[in-house]
């Protein structure tokens, strides 16, 4: 299973750390809870979510008077699945878009380097593979490289891409892309935007303007605002989530680079703290290395 392979390293690390945290202990006591807290924090679950999990486990210890460390895995698993359930229904296994939204407009936000372009390319590939007509819009106009790299993916996947020259108005590119998408009878239009975190007000203004201008073409666009975060960057990912959610309404997350990292806990912490579902996870650089996030598979692989 690719997910197992992709998350292997992070699972091993989490599992190893967890095993060490309870080594030589038969019951969950304050020391085990302290160790567990450290395991969660160093796995990048985030302080708030870690405290929430610890409190819930403490409550169970208090209720049952005794909790064996052999049961801790099971209980921790239930608590983490419970947290993920607040935002992720977990049934998703496929790349789907609602049939009643045509064209479906997906606006993608995130800072440079997190894997935004790669994620857009992989998504375009997945949607095209399902027989959907895809159009890309290169509205991250700040760096020429961002436009060029997206073009590489557009060519590779063989989907049309709408662009203007570097430095042009992102909203204008988004407008063109939507108009072109509508003219071509596209099913999905993916708009790449804002690759930099300048100041918060600028970011907010830019994204608000892109949305407003898109709505001149497709009244209820965007249907999804996908924030791409690098899962290997821990606290940076939390910080970026904070900035982007303050600047615009983010409706879903893609967490990349979960292959070869011990930081899979970011998925748990960020979806909990921001109450936004994780929709996709990136598990490699290849075109197939994007998966629809499934909370059951995720939790399973985390505790293997
Ligand atoms: P952008 O600047 O956010 O558009 O980032 P890119 O899409 O250009 O990706 C930056 C680097 O991260 C590239 O070398 C990608 O191949 C790599 N990358 C993207 N997603 C993943 C992933 O899920 N796993 C790994 N290992 N690398 C990734």
mmCIF file of C-alpha atoms and ligand atoms in Angstrom:
data_model
loop_
_atom_site.group_PDB
_atom_site.id
_atom_site.type_symbol
_atom_site.label_atom_id
_atom_site.label_comp_id
_atom_site.label_asym_id
_atom_site.label_seq_id
_atom_site.Cartn_x
_atom_site.Cartn_y
_atom_site.Cartn_z
ATOM 1 C CA UNK A 1 0.000 0.000 0.000
ATOM 2 C CA UNK A 2 1.443 3.345 -1.067
ATOM 3 C CA UNK A 3 0.169 5.150 2.002
ATOM 4 C CA UNK A 4 1.940 2.691 4.257
ATOM 5 C CA UNK A 5 5.082 3.107 2.224
ATOM 6 C CA UNK A 6 4.744 6.861 2.162
ATOM 7 C CA UNK A 7 4.165 7.232 5.849
ATOM 8 C CA UNK A 8 6.484 4.423 6.854
ATOM 9 C CA UNK A 9 9.150 6.594 8.325
ATOM 10 C CA UNK A 10 6.819 8.812 10.294
ATOM 11 C CA UNK A 11 4.925 5.815 11.610
ATOM 12 C CA UNK A 12 8.024 4.039 12.686
ATOM 13 C CA UNK A 13 9.170 7.137 14.461
ATOM 14 C CA UNK A 14 5.863 7.793 16.169
ATOM 15 C CA UNK A 15 5.435 4.170 17.075
ATOM 16 C CA UNK A 16 9.015 3.889 18.311
ATOM 17 C CA UNK A 17 8.707 7.003 20.402
ATOM 18 C CA UNK A 18 5.429 5.807 21.827
ATOM 19 C CA UNK A 19 6.912 2.438 22.700
ATOM 20 C CA UNK A 20 9.818 4.124 24.452
ATOM 21 C CA UNK A 21 7.409 6.361 26.344
ATOM 22 C CA UNK A 22 5.791 3.359 28.011
ATOM 23 C CA UNK A 23 8.808 1.063 28.253
ATOM 24 C CA UNK A 24 8.942 -0.781 31.570
ATOM 25 C CA UNK A 25 5.607 0.667 32.684
ATOM 26 C CA UNK A 26 2.446 -1.356 33.133
ATOM 27 C CA UNK A 27 0.048 1.463 33.911
ATOM 28 C CA UNK A 28 -0.484 4.967 32.656
ATOM 29 C CA UNK A 29 0.734 7.325 35.359
ATOM 30 C CA UNK A 30 1.942 10.931 35.411
ATOM 31 C CA UNK A 31 5.328 9.965 34.062
ATOM 32 C CA UNK A 32 3.819 8.100 31.117
ATOM 33 C CA UNK A 33 1.542 11.048 30.422
ATOM 34 C CA UNK A 34 4.522 13.427 30.509
ATOM 35 C CA UNK A 35 6.393 11.175 28.099
ATOM 36 C CA UNK A 36 3.354 10.909 25.871
ATOM 37 C CA UNK A 37 3.020 14.678 25.816
ATOM 38 C CA UNK A 38 6.590 14.925 24.615
ATOM 39 C CA UNK A 39 6.051 12.266 21.938
ATOM 40 C CA UNK A 40 3.052 14.146 20.572
ATOM 41 C CA UNK A 41 4.774 17.529 20.617
ATOM 42 C CA UNK A 42 7.925 16.204 18.945
ATOM 43 C CA UNK A 43 5.738 14.515 16.339
ATOM 44 C CA UNK A 44 4.416 17.984 15.483
ATOM 45 C CA UNK A 45 0.880 17.427 16.651
ATOM 46 C CA UNK A 46 1.071 20.955 18.069
ATOM 47 C CA UNK A 47 0.799 22.104 21.672
ATOM 48 C CA UNK A 48 -2.950 22.805 21.709
ATOM 49 C CA UNK A 49 -3.942 19.498 20.198
ATOM 50 C CA UNK A 50 -1.426 17.632 22.345
ATOM 51 C CA UNK A 51 -2.937 19.105 25.515
ATOM 52 C CA UNK A 52 -6.398 18.191 24.297
ATOM 53 C CA UNK A 53 -5.341 14.576 23.738
ATOM 54 C CA UNK A 54 -3.568 14.381 27.110
ATOM 55 C CA UNK A 55 -6.624 15.792 28.892
ATOM 56 C CA UNK A 56 -8.854 13.211 27.269
ATOM 57 C CA UNK A 57 -6.550 10.396 28.280
ATOM 58 C CA UNK A 58 -6.329 11.766 31.810
ATOM 59 C CA UNK A 59 -10.109 11.803 31.926
ATOM 60 C CA UNK A 60 -10.217 8.151 30.924
ATOM 61 C CA UNK A 61 -7.618 7.253 33.528
ATOM 62 C CA UNK A 62 -9.647 9.100 36.142
ATOM 63 C CA UNK A 63 -12.862 7.413 35.110
ATOM 64 C CA UNK A 64 -11.514 3.838 35.032
ATOM 65 C CA UNK A 65 -9.080 4.436 37.941
ATOM 66 C CA UNK A 66 -6.572 2.297 36.052
ATOM 67 C CA UNK A 67 -5.304 2.263 32.508
ATOM 68 C CA UNK A 68 -2.777 -0.298 31.374
ATOM 69 C CA UNK A 69 -0.072 0.875 29.002
ATOM 70 C CA UNK A 70 -1.024 -2.056 26.767
ATOM 71 C CA UNK A 71 -4.334 -0.304 26.178
ATOM 72 C CA UNK A 72 -2.806 3.097 25.556
ATOM 73 C CA UNK A 73 -2.293 2.521 21.831
ATOM 74 C CA UNK A 74 -5.922 1.654 21.309
ATOM 75 C CA UNK A 75 -7.184 4.617 23.304
ATOM 76 C CA UNK A 76 -4.800 7.061 21.703
ATOM 77 C CA UNK A 77 -5.879 5.795 18.342
ATOM 78 C CA UNK A 78 -9.539 6.342 19.197
ATOM 79 C CA UNK A 79 -8.845 9.856 20.434
ATOM 80 C CA UNK A 80 -6.861 10.799 17.314
ATOM 81 C CA UNK A 81 -9.484 9.291 15.015
ATOM 82 C CA UNK A 82 -12.073 11.257 16.994
ATOM 83 C CA UNK A 83 -10.199 14.516 16.458
ATOM 84 C CA UNK A 84 -9.852 13.858 12.744
ATOM 85 C CA UNK A 85 -13.544 12.995 12.536
ATOM 86 C CA UNK A 86 -14.453 16.525 13.503
ATOM 87 C CA UNK A 87 -13.217 17.724 10.114
ATOM 88 C CA UNK A 88 -12.767 14.657 7.922
ATOM 89 C CA UNK A 89 -15.626 12.335 7.117
ATOM 90 C CA UNK A 90 -12.997 9.783 6.217
ATOM 91 C CA UNK A 91 -14.991 7.983 3.566
ATOM 92 C CA UNK A 92 -13.219 9.632 0.683
ATOM 93 C CA UNK A 93 -11.065 7.352 -1.359
ATOM 94 C CA UNK A 94 -11.416 9.012 -4.737
ATOM 95 C CA UNK A 95 -10.698 12.285 -6.451
ATOM 96 C CA UNK A 96 -14.201 13.627 -6.834
ATOM 97 C CA UNK A 97 -15.792 16.930 -7.653
ATOM 98 C CA UNK A 98 -19.492 17.725 -7.200
ATOM 99 C CA UNK A 99 -21.419 17.012 -10.395
ATOM 100 C CA UNK A 100 -23.596 20.100 -9.997
ATOM 101 C CA UNK A 101 -20.659 22.511 -10.134
ATOM 102 C CA UNK A 102 -19.445 22.968 -13.640
ATOM 103 C CA UNK A 103 -16.911 24.312 -14.034
ATOM 104 C CA UNK A 104 -15.619 23.461 -10.580
ATOM 105 C CA UNK A 105 -13.208 26.192 -9.530
ATOM 106 C CA UNK A 106 -10.384 25.180 -7.241
ATOM 107 C CA UNK A 107 -8.233 28.000 -5.928
ATOM 108 C CA UNK A 108 -4.881 26.895 -4.555
ATOM 109 C CA UNK A 109 -2.912 28.965 -2.039
ATOM 110 C CA UNK A 110 0.378 28.448 -0.231
ATOM 111 C CA UNK A 111 3.908 29.819 -0.015
ATOM 112 C CA UNK A 112 6.720 28.950 -2.407
ATOM 113 C CA UNK A 113 8.518 25.702 -1.830
ATOM 114 C CA UNK A 114 5.737 23.814 -0.066
ATOM 115 C CA UNK A 115 4.888 21.777 -3.157
ATOM 116 C CA UNK A 116 2.028 23.884 -4.478
ATOM 117 C CA UNK A 117 2.940 23.531 -8.163
ATOM 118 C CA UNK A 118 3.576 19.806 -7.834
ATOM 119 C CA UNK A 119 0.249 19.310 -6.047
ATOM 120 C CA UNK A 120 -1.606 21.214 -8.782
ATOM 121 C CA UNK A 121 0.136 19.102 -11.432
ATOM 122 C CA UNK A 122 -0.723 15.857 -9.650
ATOM 123 C CA UNK A 123 -4.342 16.953 -9.192
ATOM 124 C CA UNK A 124 -4.655 17.938 -12.845
ATOM 125 C CA UNK A 125 -3.332 14.498 -13.752
ATOM 126 C CA UNK A 126 -5.782 12.721 -11.438
ATOM 127 C CA UNK A 127 -8.793 14.659 -12.695
ATOM 128 C CA UNK A 128 -7.775 14.204 -16.311
ATOM 129 C CA UNK A 129 -7.320 10.477 -15.728
ATOM 130 C CA UNK A 130 -10.947 10.390 -14.569
ATOM 131 C CA UNK A 131 -11.978 11.841 -17.912
ATOM 132 C CA UNK A 132 -12.511 15.385 -16.679
ATOM 133 C CA UNK A 133 -11.524 18.394 -18.722
ATOM 134 C CA UNK A 134 -9.016 20.488 -16.788
ATOM 135 C CA UNK A 135 -7.760 24.058 -17.289
ATOM 136 C CA UNK A 136 -4.971 25.625 -15.228
ATOM 137 C CA UNK A 137 -4.559 29.309 -14.403
ATOM 138 C CA UNK A 138 -1.101 30.623 -13.502
ATOM 139 C CA UNK A 139 -2.134 33.430 -11.151
ATOM 140 C CA UNK A 140 0.966 33.194 -8.956
ATOM 141 C CA UNK A 141 2.559 35.948 -11.021
ATOM 142 C CA UNK A 142 5.237 37.163 -8.630
ATOM 143 C CA UNK A 143 8.007 34.877 -9.841
ATOM 144 C CA UNK A 144 8.638 33.892 -13.451
ATOM 145 C CA UNK A 145 9.764 30.488 -12.168
ATOM 146 C CA UNK A 146 6.324 29.816 -10.668
ATOM 147 C CA UNK A 147 4.682 30.327 -14.072
ATOM 148 C CA UNK A 148 7.351 28.276 -15.888
ATOM 149 C CA UNK A 149 7.151 25.390 -13.422
ATOM 150 C CA UNK A 150 3.388 25.214 -13.684
ATOM 151 C CA UNK A 151 3.766 25.226 -17.485
ATOM 152 C CA UNK A 152 6.065 22.189 -17.206
ATOM 153 C CA UNK A 153 3.291 20.340 -15.355
ATOM 154 C CA UNK A 154 0.601 21.538 -17.769
ATOM 155 C CA UNK A 155 2.659 20.173 -20.680
ATOM 156 C CA UNK A 156 3.414 16.960 -18.870
ATOM 157 C CA UNK A 157 -0.227 16.300 -18.039
ATOM 158 C CA UNK A 158 -1.285 17.780 -21.373
ATOM 159 C CA UNK A 159 -3.850 20.270 -20.123
ATOM 160 C CA UNK A 160 -4.224 23.892 -21.263
ATOM 161 C CA UNK A 161 -2.770 26.612 -19.052
ATOM 162 C CA UNK A 162 -3.715 30.280 -19.082
ATOM 163 C CA UNK A 163 -0.957 32.712 -18.200
ATOM 164 C CA UNK A 164 0.203 36.278 -18.585
ATOM 165 C CA UNK A 165 3.631 37.703 -18.106
ATOM 166 C CA UNK A 166 5.365 37.835 -14.747
ATOM 167 C CA UNK A 167 4.170 40.640 -12.513
ATOM 168 C CA UNK A 168 0.728 40.885 -14.092
ATOM 169 C CA UNK A 169 -2.393 41.144 -11.950
ATOM 170 C CA UNK A 170 -3.248 37.726 -10.458
ATOM 171 C CA UNK A 171 -6.954 38.569 -10.616
ATOM 172 C CA UNK A 172 -6.683 39.269 -14.328
ATOM 173 C CA UNK A 173 -5.054 35.874 -14.958
ATOM 174 C CA UNK A 174 -7.732 34.153 -12.876
ATOM 175 C CA UNK A 175 -10.448 35.960 -14.841
ATOM 176 C CA UNK A 176 -8.918 34.859 -18.161
ATOM 177 C CA UNK A 177 -8.542 31.295 -16.955
ATOM 178 C CA UNK A 178 -12.185 31.074 -15.871
ATOM 179 C CA UNK A 179 -13.411 32.597 -19.086
ATOM 180 C CA UNK A 180 -11.289 30.226 -21.115
ATOM 181 C CA UNK A 181 -12.464 27.309 -18.983
ATOM 182 C CA UNK A 182 -16.109 28.221 -19.508
ATOM 183 C CA UNK A 183 -15.543 28.612 -23.272
ATOM 184 C CA UNK A 184 -13.861 25.220 -23.449
ATOM 185 C CA UNK A 185 -16.582 23.583 -21.383
ATOM 186 C CA UNK A 186 -14.031 22.612 -18.725
ATOM 187 C CA UNK A 187 -15.028 20.487 -15.740
ATOM 188 C CA UNK A 188 -12.305 21.708 -13.388
ATOM 189 C CA UNK A 189 -10.344 24.943 -13.339
ATOM 190 C CA UNK A 190 -7.384 25.035 -10.990
ATOM 191 C CA UNK A 191 -6.056 28.492 -10.145
ATOM 192 C CA UNK A 192 -2.558 28.803 -8.702
ATOM 193 C CA UNK A 193 -2.294 31.916 -6.506
ATOM 194 C CA UNK A 194 -0.285 33.829 -3.910
ATOM 195 C CA UNK A 195 3.103 32.232 -3.471
ATOM 196 C CA UNK A 196 4.389 34.709 -0.973
ATOM 197 C CA UNK A 197 3.469 35.864 2.493
ATOM 198 C CA UNK A 198 4.098 39.571 2.225
ATOM 199 C CA UNK A 199 2.091 41.415 4.809
ATOM 200 C CA UNK A 200 -1.244 40.078 5.890
ATOM 201 C CA UNK A 201 -3.269 42.975 4.519
ATOM 202 C CA UNK A 202 -1.706 42.633 1.062
ATOM 203 C CA UNK A 203 -2.291 38.908 1.033
ATOM 204 C CA UNK A 204 -5.895 39.387 2.073
ATOM 205 C CA UNK A 205 -6.469 42.089 -0.527
ATOM 206 C CA UNK A 206 -4.934 40.022 -3.286
ATOM 207 C CA UNK A 207 -6.931 36.886 -2.515
ATOM 208 C CA UNK A 208 -10.143 38.847 -2.021
ATOM 209 C CA UNK A 209 -9.667 40.526 -5.373
ATOM 210 C CA UNK A 210 -8.930 37.235 -7.149
ATOM 211 C CA UNK A 211 -12.147 35.794 -5.703
ATOM 212 C CA UNK A 212 -14.236 38.830 -6.563
ATOM 213 C CA UNK A 213 -13.019 38.924 -10.141
ATOM 214 C CA UNK A 214 -13.523 35.169 -10.607
ATOM 215 C CA UNK A 215 -17.125 35.581 -9.479
ATOM 216 C CA UNK A 216 -17.766 37.802 -12.478
ATOM 217 C CA UNK A 217 -17.372 34.677 -14.584
ATOM 218 C CA UNK A 218 -18.557 31.909 -12.260
ATOM 219 C CA UNK A 219 -20.919 33.350 -9.658
ATOM 220 C CA UNK A 220 -20.134 30.990 -6.783
ATOM 221 C CA UNK A 221 -16.406 30.565 -7.444
ATOM 222 C CA UNK A 222 -14.175 29.436 -5.872
ATOM 223 C CA UNK A 223 -15.817 26.184 -4.820
ATOM 224 C CA UNK A 224 -12.798 25.143 -2.843
ATOM 225 C CA UNK A 225 -9.818 27.075 -1.466
ATOM 226 C CA UNK A 226 -7.046 24.546 -0.978
ATOM 227 C CA UNK A 227 -4.095 25.523 1.211
ATOM 228 C CA UNK A 228 -0.935 23.550 0.495
ATOM 229 C CA UNK A 229 1.360 22.994 3.492
ATOM 230 C CA UNK A 230 4.706 21.234 3.724
ATOM 231 C CA UNK A 231 4.230 18.473 6.299
ATOM 232 C CA UNK A 232 7.946 18.309 7.017
ATOM 233 C CA UNK A 233 8.151 21.859 8.342
ATOM 234 C CA UNK A 234 6.278 21.451 11.604
ATOM 235 C CA UNK A 235 5.727 24.800 13.246
ATOM 236 C CA UNK A 236 6.126 26.679 9.949
ATOM 237 C CA UNK A 237 3.145 24.826 8.583
ATOM 238 C CA UNK A 238 1.078 25.905 11.615
ATOM 239 C CA UNK A 239 2.213 29.496 11.134
ATOM 240 C CA UNK A 240 1.311 29.476 7.437
ATOM 241 C CA UNK A 241 -2.088 27.982 8.206
ATOM 242 C CA UNK A 242 -2.642 30.809 10.670
ATOM 243 C CA UNK A 243 -1.717 33.494 8.150
ATOM 244 C CA UNK A 244 -3.708 32.091 5.242
ATOM 245 C CA UNK A 245 -6.827 31.357 7.292
ATOM 246 C CA UNK A 246 -6.682 34.932 8.565
ATOM 247 C CA UNK A 247 -6.404 36.239 4.989
ATOM 248 C CA UNK A 248 -9.088 34.152 3.320
ATOM 249 C CA UNK A 249 -11.577 31.369 3.920
ATOM 250 C CA UNK A 250 -9.539 28.202 3.462
ATOM 251 C CA UNK A 251 -11.846 25.233 2.889
ATOM 252 C CA UNK A 252 -9.403 22.346 2.594
ATOM 253 C CA UNK A 253 -5.782 21.361 3.082
ATOM 254 C CA UNK A 254 -3.159 19.430 1.179
ATOM 255 C CA UNK A 255 -0.215 18.329 3.301
ATOM 256 C CA UNK A 256 2.851 17.465 1.230
ATOM 257 C CA UNK A 257 6.161 15.681 1.782
ATOM 258 C CA UNK A 258 4.804 13.131 4.217
ATOM 259 C CA UNK A 259 7.178 10.602 2.684
ATOM 260 C CA UNK A 260 10.471 10.352 4.480
ATOM 261 C CA UNK A 261 9.463 12.540 7.386
ATOM 262 C CA UNK A 262 8.765 11.912 11.023
ATOM 263 C CA UNK A 263 6.324 14.794 11.048
ATOM 264 C CA UNK A 264 3.020 13.183 10.060
ATOM 265 C CA UNK A 265 1.523 14.591 13.252
ATOM 266 C CA UNK A 266 1.100 17.927 11.490
ATOM 267 C CA UNK A 267 -1.960 16.456 9.797
ATOM 268 C CA UNK A 268 -3.619 15.816 13.153
ATOM 269 C CA UNK A 269 -2.680 19.131 14.748
ATOM 270 C CA UNK A 270 -3.526 21.402 11.858
ATOM 271 C CA UNK A 271 -6.883 19.886 11.000
ATOM 272 C CA UNK A 272 -7.814 20.037 14.690
ATOM 273 C CA UNK A 273 -6.549 23.511 15.421
ATOM 274 C CA UNK A 274 -7.989 25.139 12.303
ATOM 275 C CA UNK A 275 -10.991 22.831 11.897
ATOM 276 C CA UNK A 276 -10.298 22.390 8.205
ATOM 277 C CA UNK A 277 -10.349 18.985 6.512
ATOM 278 C CA UNK A 278 -7.177 17.534 5.048
ATOM 279 C CA UNK A 279 -8.196 16.512 1.553
ATOM 280 C CA UNK A 280 -4.939 15.339 0.017
ATOM 281 C CA UNK A 281 -1.539 14.200 1.161
ATOM 282 C CA UNK A 282 1.661 14.283 -0.881
ATOM 283 C CA UNK A 283 3.886 11.251 -0.476
ATOM 284 C CA UNK A 284 6.565 11.817 -3.112
ATOM 285 C CA UNK A 285 7.709 13.846 -6.076
ATOM 286 C CA UNK A 286 6.128 11.643 -8.760
ATOM 287 C CA UNK A 287 2.906 12.329 -10.620
ATOM 288 C CA UNK A 288 1.096 9.500 -8.809
ATOM 289 C CA UNK A 289 2.351 10.520 -5.371
ATOM 290 C CA UNK A 290 -0.736 12.350 -4.195
ATOM 291 C CA UNK A 291 -3.438 10.590 -2.247
ATOM 292 C CA UNK A 292 -6.943 11.424 -1.201
ATOM 293 C CA UNK A 293 -6.720 11.679 2.564
ATOM 294 C CA UNK A 294 -8.494 8.877 4.310
ATOM 295 C CA UNK A 295 -8.476 9.203 8.086
ATOM 296 C CA UNK A 296 -8.837 5.472 8.740
ATOM 297 C CA UNK A 297 -5.838 4.601 6.605
ATOM 298 C CA UNK A 298 -3.915 7.470 8.125
ATOM 299 C CA UNK A 299 -4.582 6.443 11.710
ATOM 300 C CA UNK A 300 -3.875 2.799 10.854
ATOM 301 C CA UNK A 301 -0.516 3.572 9.357
ATOM 302 C CA UNK A 302 0.333 5.955 12.182
ATOM 303 C CA UNK A 303 -0.043 3.181 14.742
ATOM 304 C CA UNK A 304 1.446 0.275 12.852
HETATM 305 P P1 LIG B 1 6.064 25.334 -4.884
HETATM 306 O O1 LIG B 1 7.173 26.335 -4.877
HETATM 307 O O2 LIG B 1 5.248 25.388 -3.659
HETATM 308 O O3 LIG B 1 5.249 25.379 -6.102
HETATM 309 O O4 LIG B 1 6.788 23.918 -4.773
HETATM 310 P P2 LIG B 1 7.073 22.817 -5.870
HETATM 311 O O5 LIG B 1 5.822 22.183 -6.309
HETATM 312 O O6 LIG B 1 7.965 23.377 -6.905
HETATM 313 O O7 LIG B 1 7.845 21.748 -4.968
HETATM 314 C C1 LIG B 1 9.041 22.056 -4.297
HETATM 315 C C2 LIG B 1 9.852 20.766 -4.181
HETATM 316 O O8 LIG B 1 9.175 19.844 -3.354
HETATM 317 C C3 LIG B 1 10.049 20.059 -5.513
HETATM 318 O O9 LIG B 1 11.353 19.542 -5.558
HETATM 319 C C4 LIG B 1 9.017 18.927 -5.475
HETATM 320 O O10 LIG B 1 9.391 17.823 -6.249
HETATM 321 C C5 LIG B 1 9.008 18.598 -4.003
HETATM 322 N N1 LIG B 1 7.744 17.987 -3.567
HETATM 323 C C6 LIG B 1 6.473 18.410 -3.746
HETATM 324 N N2 LIG B 1 5.583 17.583 -3.152
HETATM 325 C C7 LIG B 1 6.310 16.585 -2.579
HETATM 326 C C8 LIG B 1 5.979 15.413 -1.792
HETATM 327 O O11 LIG B 1 4.818 15.090 -1.487
HETATM 328 N N3 LIG B 1 7.032 14.647 -1.392
HETATM 329 C C9 LIG B 1 8.325 14.976 -1.694
HETATM 330 N N4 LIG B 1 9.283 14.170 -1.249
HETATM 331 N N5 LIG B 1 8.660 16.051 -2.399
HETATM 332 C C10 LIG B 1 7.677 16.849 -2.844
#
